[in-house]
Coordinates of C-alpha atoms in Angstrom, one line a residue:
Chain A
M1 CA 229.4 -7.3 55.4
F2 CA 227.2 -5.8 52.7
G3 CA 229.9 -6.7 50.2
V4 CA 229.7 -10.3 51.4
I5 CA 225.9 -10.6 51.0
I6 CA 225.9 -8.8 47.6
S7 CA 228.6 -11.1 46.4
V8 CA 226.6 -14.2 47.3
F9 CA 223.6 -12.8 45.7
L10 CA 225.4 -11.9 42.5
G11 CA 226.9 -15.4 42.3
F12 CA 223.5 -16.9 43.0
I13 CA 222.0 -14.9 40.0
L14 CA 224.8 -16.1 37.8
G15 CA 224.5 -19.7 38.9
R16 CA 220.8 -19.8 38.6
F17 CA 220.2 -18.0 35.3
A18 CA 223.3 -17.6 33.3
N19 CA 226.0 -20.0 34.4
V20 CA 228.9 -19.7 32.1
I21 CA 231.5 -21.0 34.5
P22 CA 231.8 -24.8 34.7
M23 CA 231.0 -26.1 38.2
N24 CA 234.2 -27.9 38.8
V25 CA 236.1 -24.6 38.1
V26 CA 233.9 -22.8 40.7
K27 CA 234.5 -25.5 43.2
K28 CA 238.2 -25.3 42.7
G29 CA 237.9 -21.6 43.1
I30 CA 236.1 -22.1 46.4
M31 CA 238.8 -24.4 47.7
G32 CA 241.5 -22.0 46.6
F33 CA 240.0 -19.0 48.2
I34 CA 239.3 -20.8 51.4
C35 CA 242.9 -21.9 51.6
L36 CA 244.1 -18.4 50.8
L37 CA 241.9 -16.8 53.4
L38 CA 242.7 -19.4 56.1
F39 CA 246.4 -18.9 55.3
L40 CA 245.9 -15.1 55.8
M41 CA 243.9 -15.7 58.9
G42 CA 246.8 -17.9 60.2
I43 CA 249.2 -15.1 59.5
S44 CA 247.0 -12.7 61.6
V45 CA 247.0 -15.1 64.4
G46 CA 250.7 -16.0 64.2
S47 CA 251.7 -12.4 64.2
D48 CA 249.6 -11.5 67.2
D49 CA 251.4 -12.5 70.4
S50 CA 248.4 -11.9 72.6
I51 CA 246.2 -14.4 70.6
L52 CA 249.0 -17.0 70.7
A53 CA 249.4 -16.5 74.4
S54 CA 245.7 -16.9 75.1
L55 CA 245.3 -20.0 72.8
G56 CA 244.5 -22.2 75.8
S57 CA 241.7 -20.0 77.0
L58 CA 240.4 -19.4 73.5
G59 CA 240.2 -23.2 73.3
I60 CA 238.1 -23.3 76.4
D61 CA 235.8 -20.6 75.1
A62 CA 235.4 -22.6 71.9
F63 CA 234.7 -25.8 73.9
V64 CA 232.0 -24.2 76.0
V65 CA 230.2 -22.7 73.0
T66 CA 230.4 -25.9 71.1
M67 CA 228.9 -27.9 74.0
G68 CA 226.1 -25.3 74.3
A69 CA 225.3 -25.4 70.6
L70 CA 225.5 -29.2 70.4
L71 CA 223.2 -29.6 73.4
G72 CA 220.7 -27.2 71.9
S73 CA 220.6 -28.9 68.6
C74 CA 220.4 -32.4 70.0
A75 CA 217.7 -31.5 72.4
L76 CA 215.5 -30.0 69.7
S77 CA 216.2 -32.9 67.4
W78 CA 215.1 -35.2 70.2
V79 CA 211.8 -33.5 70.3
L80 CA 211.4 -34.1 66.5
W81 CA 212.4 -37.7 66.9
K82 CA 209.6 -38.2 69.5
I83 CA 207.2 -36.9 66.9
F84 CA 208.5 -38.6 63.8
S85 CA 210.2 -41.8 64.9
K86 CA 207.2 -44.0 63.9
Q87 CA 207.7 -42.9 60.3
F88 CA 211.1 -44.6 60.3
T89 CA 210.3 -47.8 62.2
E90 CA 207.5 -48.7 59.9
S91 CA 210.2 -49.7 57.4
Q92 CA 209.4 -48.2 54.1
P93 CA 211.3 -49.3 51.0
D94 CA 212.4 -45.9 49.8
G95 CA 212.4 -42.5 51.4
Q96 CA 209.8 -41.5 54.0
G97 CA 207.2 -39.1 52.7
G98 CA 206.1 -37.1 55.7
E99 CA 203.1 -35.5 54.0
Q100 CA 201.0 -37.6 51.7
Chain B
M1 CA 238.7 -35.5 54.8
R2 CA 241.6 -34.7 52.6
D3 CA 240.2 -31.3 52.0
S4 CA 239.8 -30.7 55.7
V5 CA 243.5 -31.6 56.3
I6 CA 244.6 -29.3 53.5
I7 CA 242.5 -26.3 54.8
I8 CA 243.8 -26.7 58.4
A9 CA 247.3 -27.1 57.1
F10 CA 247.1 -23.7 55.3
F11 CA 245.9 -22.2 58.5
G12 CA 248.8 -23.8 60.4
I13 CA 251.4 -22.7 57.8
G14 CA 250.0 -19.2 58.0
V15 CA 250.4 -19.2 61.8
A16 CA 254.0 -20.3 61.5
V17 CA 254.7 -17.7 58.8
G18 CA 253.1 -15.0 60.9
R19 CA 255.1 -16.1 63.9
L20 CA 258.4 -16.3 62.2
F21 CA 258.5 -13.5 59.7
D22 CA 258.0 -9.8 59.6
L23 CA 255.6 -9.4 56.7
P24 CA 255.1 -6.6 54.2
D25 CA 251.9 -4.7 54.9
F26 CA 250.0 -5.7 51.8
L27 CA 249.8 -9.3 53.0
L28 CA 248.3 -8.2 56.3
S29 CA 246.0 -5.6 54.7
A30 CA 242.3 -5.8 55.2
D31 CA 241.7 -5.1 51.5
T32 CA 243.3 -8.3 50.3
T33 CA 241.2 -10.3 52.7
R34 CA 238.1 -8.5 51.9
Y35 CA 238.4 -8.9 48.1
A36 CA 239.3 -12.6 48.5
L37 CA 236.3 -13.0 50.7
W38 CA 234.0 -11.4 48.2
A39 CA 235.4 -13.6 45.5
L40 CA 234.9 -16.7 47.7
M41 CA 231.3 -15.7 48.5
F42 CA 230.6 -15.1 44.8
C43 CA 231.7 -18.6 44.0
V44 CA 229.6 -20.0 46.8
G45 CA 226.6 -18.1 45.4
I46 CA 227.1 -19.7 42.0
T47 CA 227.1 -23.2 43.5
I48 CA 223.9 -22.3 45.4
G49 CA 222.2 -20.9 42.4
G50 CA 223.2 -23.8 40.2
N51 CA 222.0 -26.5 42.5
R52 CA 218.6 -27.7 41.3
S53 CA 218.6 -31.3 42.6
I54 CA 218.0 -30.3 46.2
L55 CA 214.4 -29.2 45.5
T56 CA 213.5 -32.7 44.1
A57 CA 215.1 -34.4 47.1
F58 CA 213.3 -32.0 49.4
R59 CA 209.9 -32.8 48.0
S60 CA 210.4 -36.5 48.3
Q61 CA 211.3 -36.4 52.0
G62 CA 208.4 -34.3 53.4
I63 CA 208.2 -31.8 56.1
L64 CA 211.0 -33.4 58.3
S65 CA 213.6 -32.3 55.7
F66 CA 212.7 -28.7 56.6
L67 CA 212.0 -29.2 60.3
L68 CA 215.3 -31.0 61.1
P69 CA 217.6 -28.2 59.9
L70 CA 215.3 -25.7 61.7
A71 CA 215.8 -27.7 64.9
T72 CA 219.6 -27.7 64.3
V73 CA 219.7 -23.9 63.7
L74 CA 217.4 -22.9 66.6
G75 CA 219.1 -25.3 68.9
S76 CA 222.6 -24.0 68.0
W77 CA 221.6 -20.4 68.3
G78 CA 219.7 -20.9 71.5
G79 CA 222.4 -23.1 73.1
S80 CA 225.2 -20.7 72.2
A81 CA 223.2 -17.7 73.3
A82 CA 222.6 -19.4 76.7
V83 CA 226.4 -20.0 76.9
G84 CA 227.1 -16.4 76.0
A85 CA 224.6 -15.2 78.7
L86 CA 226.1 -17.3 81.4
Y87 CA 229.7 -16.9 80.4
D88 CA 230.9 -13.4 81.4
K89 CA 233.9 -13.4 79.1
M90 CA 231.9 -13.6 75.9
P91 CA 229.2 -11.3 74.6
V92 CA 226.0 -13.2 73.6
M93 CA 226.2 -12.2 69.9
D94 CA 229.8 -13.4 69.7
A95 CA 228.8 -16.7 71.1
V96 CA 225.9 -17.0 68.7
A97 CA 228.2 -16.1 65.8
V98 CA 230.6 -18.9 66.8
G99 CA 228.0 -21.5 67.6
G100 CA 226.1 -20.5 64.5
G101 CA 228.8 -21.9 62.3
M102 CA 227.4 -25.4 63.1
G103 CA 230.5 -27.1 62.0
Y104 CA 231.3 -25.1 58.9
Y105 CA 234.6 -24.1 60.3
S106 CA 236.3 -22.7 57.1
L107 CA 233.6 -20.2 56.0
S108 CA 232.4 -19.1 59.4
S109 CA 235.8 -18.5 60.9
I110 CA 236.8 -16.5 57.8
I111 CA 233.7 -14.3 57.9
I112 CA 233.9 -13.8 61.7
T113 CA 237.6 -12.8 61.4
E114 CA 236.7 -10.2 58.8
A115 CA 233.9 -8.8 61.0
K116 CA 235.2 -9.2 64.5
G117 CA 238.9 -9.9 64.3
A118 CA 241.2 -12.9 64.4
E119 CA 240.7 -13.7 68.0
L120 CA 237.0 -14.5 67.7
G121 CA 237.8 -16.0 64.3
T122 CA 240.1 -18.4 66.0
V123 CA 237.5 -19.3 68.6
A124 CA 235.1 -20.0 65.7
L125 CA 237.6 -22.1 63.9
L126 CA 238.3 -24.2 67.0
S127 CA 234.7 -24.5 68.1
N128 CA 233.4 -25.6 64.7
I129 CA 236.3 -28.1 64.3
M130 CA 235.4 -29.4 67.7
R131 CA 231.7 -29.7 66.6
E132 CA 232.7 -31.8 63.6
L133 CA 235.0 -34.0 65.6
T134 CA 232.4 -34.5 68.4
A135 CA 229.7 -35.5 65.8
L136 CA 232.2 -37.9 64.2
L137 CA 233.5 -39.5 67.4
F138 CA 230.4 -39.5 69.6
A139 CA 227.6 -40.3 67.1
P140 CA 226.7 -43.6 68.8
L141 CA 226.4 -42.0 72.2
I142 CA 224.5 -39.0 70.8
M143 CA 222.1 -41.4 69.1
T144 CA 221.5 -43.4 72.2
V145 CA 220.8 -40.4 74.4
F146 CA 218.9 -38.2 71.9
G147 CA 217.5 -40.5 69.3
K148 CA 218.3 -41.2 65.6
L149 CA 217.9 -37.7 64.3
A150 CA 220.4 -36.2 66.8
P151 CA 223.6 -37.3 65.1
I152 CA 222.4 -35.4 62.0
S153 CA 221.6 -32.3 64.1
A154 CA 224.9 -32.6 65.9
G155 CA 226.8 -32.8 62.6
G156 CA 225.3 -29.5 61.4
A157 CA 226.8 -28.4 58.1
T158 CA 228.9 -31.5 57.8
T159 CA 226.1 -34.1 57.3
A160 CA 226.2 -34.1 53.5
D161 CA 229.8 -35.3 53.4
T162 CA 232.1 -35.7 56.4
T163 CA 229.7 -37.1 58.9
L164 CA 227.3 -38.8 56.4
P165 CA 229.1 -42.2 56.8
I166 CA 228.9 -42.3 60.6
I167 CA 225.3 -41.1 60.6
T168 CA 224.2 -43.9 58.2
A169 CA 226.2 -46.4 60.3
V170 CA 224.7 -45.3 63.6
S171 CA 221.1 -44.3 62.6
G172 CA 220.6 -46.3 59.5
S173 CA 220.9 -45.9 55.7
N174 CA 217.3 -44.7 55.5
F175 CA 218.5 -41.5 57.1
A176 CA 221.0 -40.8 54.3
I177 CA 218.9 -38.6 52.1
I178 CA 217.6 -36.5 55.0
S179 CA 221.2 -36.1 56.2
I180 CA 222.4 -34.9 52.9
I181 CA 219.5 -32.4 52.5
H182 CA 220.2 -31.3 56.1
G183 CA 223.9 -30.7 55.4
I184 CA 223.1 -28.6 52.3
I185 CA 220.5 -26.5 54.1
I186 CA 222.8 -25.8 57.0
D187 CA 225.6 -24.8 54.6
L188 CA 223.2 -22.3 53.1
T189 CA 222.1 -21.1 56.4
V190 CA 225.6 -20.5 57.7
T191 CA 226.5 -18.7 54.4
F192 CA 223.6 -16.2 54.8
T193 CA 223.3 -15.8 58.6
I194 CA 226.9 -15.6 59.8
P195 CA 227.7 -12.4 57.9
V196 CA 224.5 -10.8 59.4
I197 CA 225.0 -12.1 62.9
S198 CA 228.7 -11.1 63.0
A199 CA 227.8 -7.6 61.9
L200 CA 225.4 -7.1 64.8

């Protein structure tokens, strides 16, 4: 995973200080690499009979984790809403500066 | 939306190809995947480095534009860790890696596959797609139960684009900017934290 983190960092430096590659090319690159990697990931899954056989139970695992993560996020955002909702109901014309 | 369909289609075609054909080793090799992943992350890094406008938007929205993504992240990690702890089948860190994708199904599943294998990668793909779909389809209910910030938290990494329309429809257009900032910050968070979490 070091390679991953270093790659992001190097890209960040390039993008921040010396960007020579047009952004639309970079974004096409991102889309292209994502499609390639998901294709390769699909091949890994398709050629692995045990994963295919357990797809149903993998789906259940996914569902359970999703619900947990969603509940956690919604619960904490509810706390924030309790604190900040007044800011939104005193209808302000543009944006809501929290700290003035 | 079109991009999402294309991405999932590539995954589906890959599954079909993997199922139907005996493939030469170089396609299945870990090296190809690793170099492609580095190239992907390099490109992602460039877009992060080149994005100046978020700082201005951030300053205009106040502390909530920082606190809301924080709530989303801590809630996702905490909620998935709780699931992992209660659910014998899945180690806690695996669950946190999956839940920590916060809807960013393409990048998180790719990174998790590289670190932990295609099985957990598939769970991550499924889970984060489910998160995006739930945020899209249940936004009104989520808003009613948890308040107007919750649809944004639920949407996670998708709130700058895919779920932005439903969020503004359900919570109001004055939430649009905070939703976009939230989506961008969660994207960044996933990019930096999933590689670390999945290596633990």
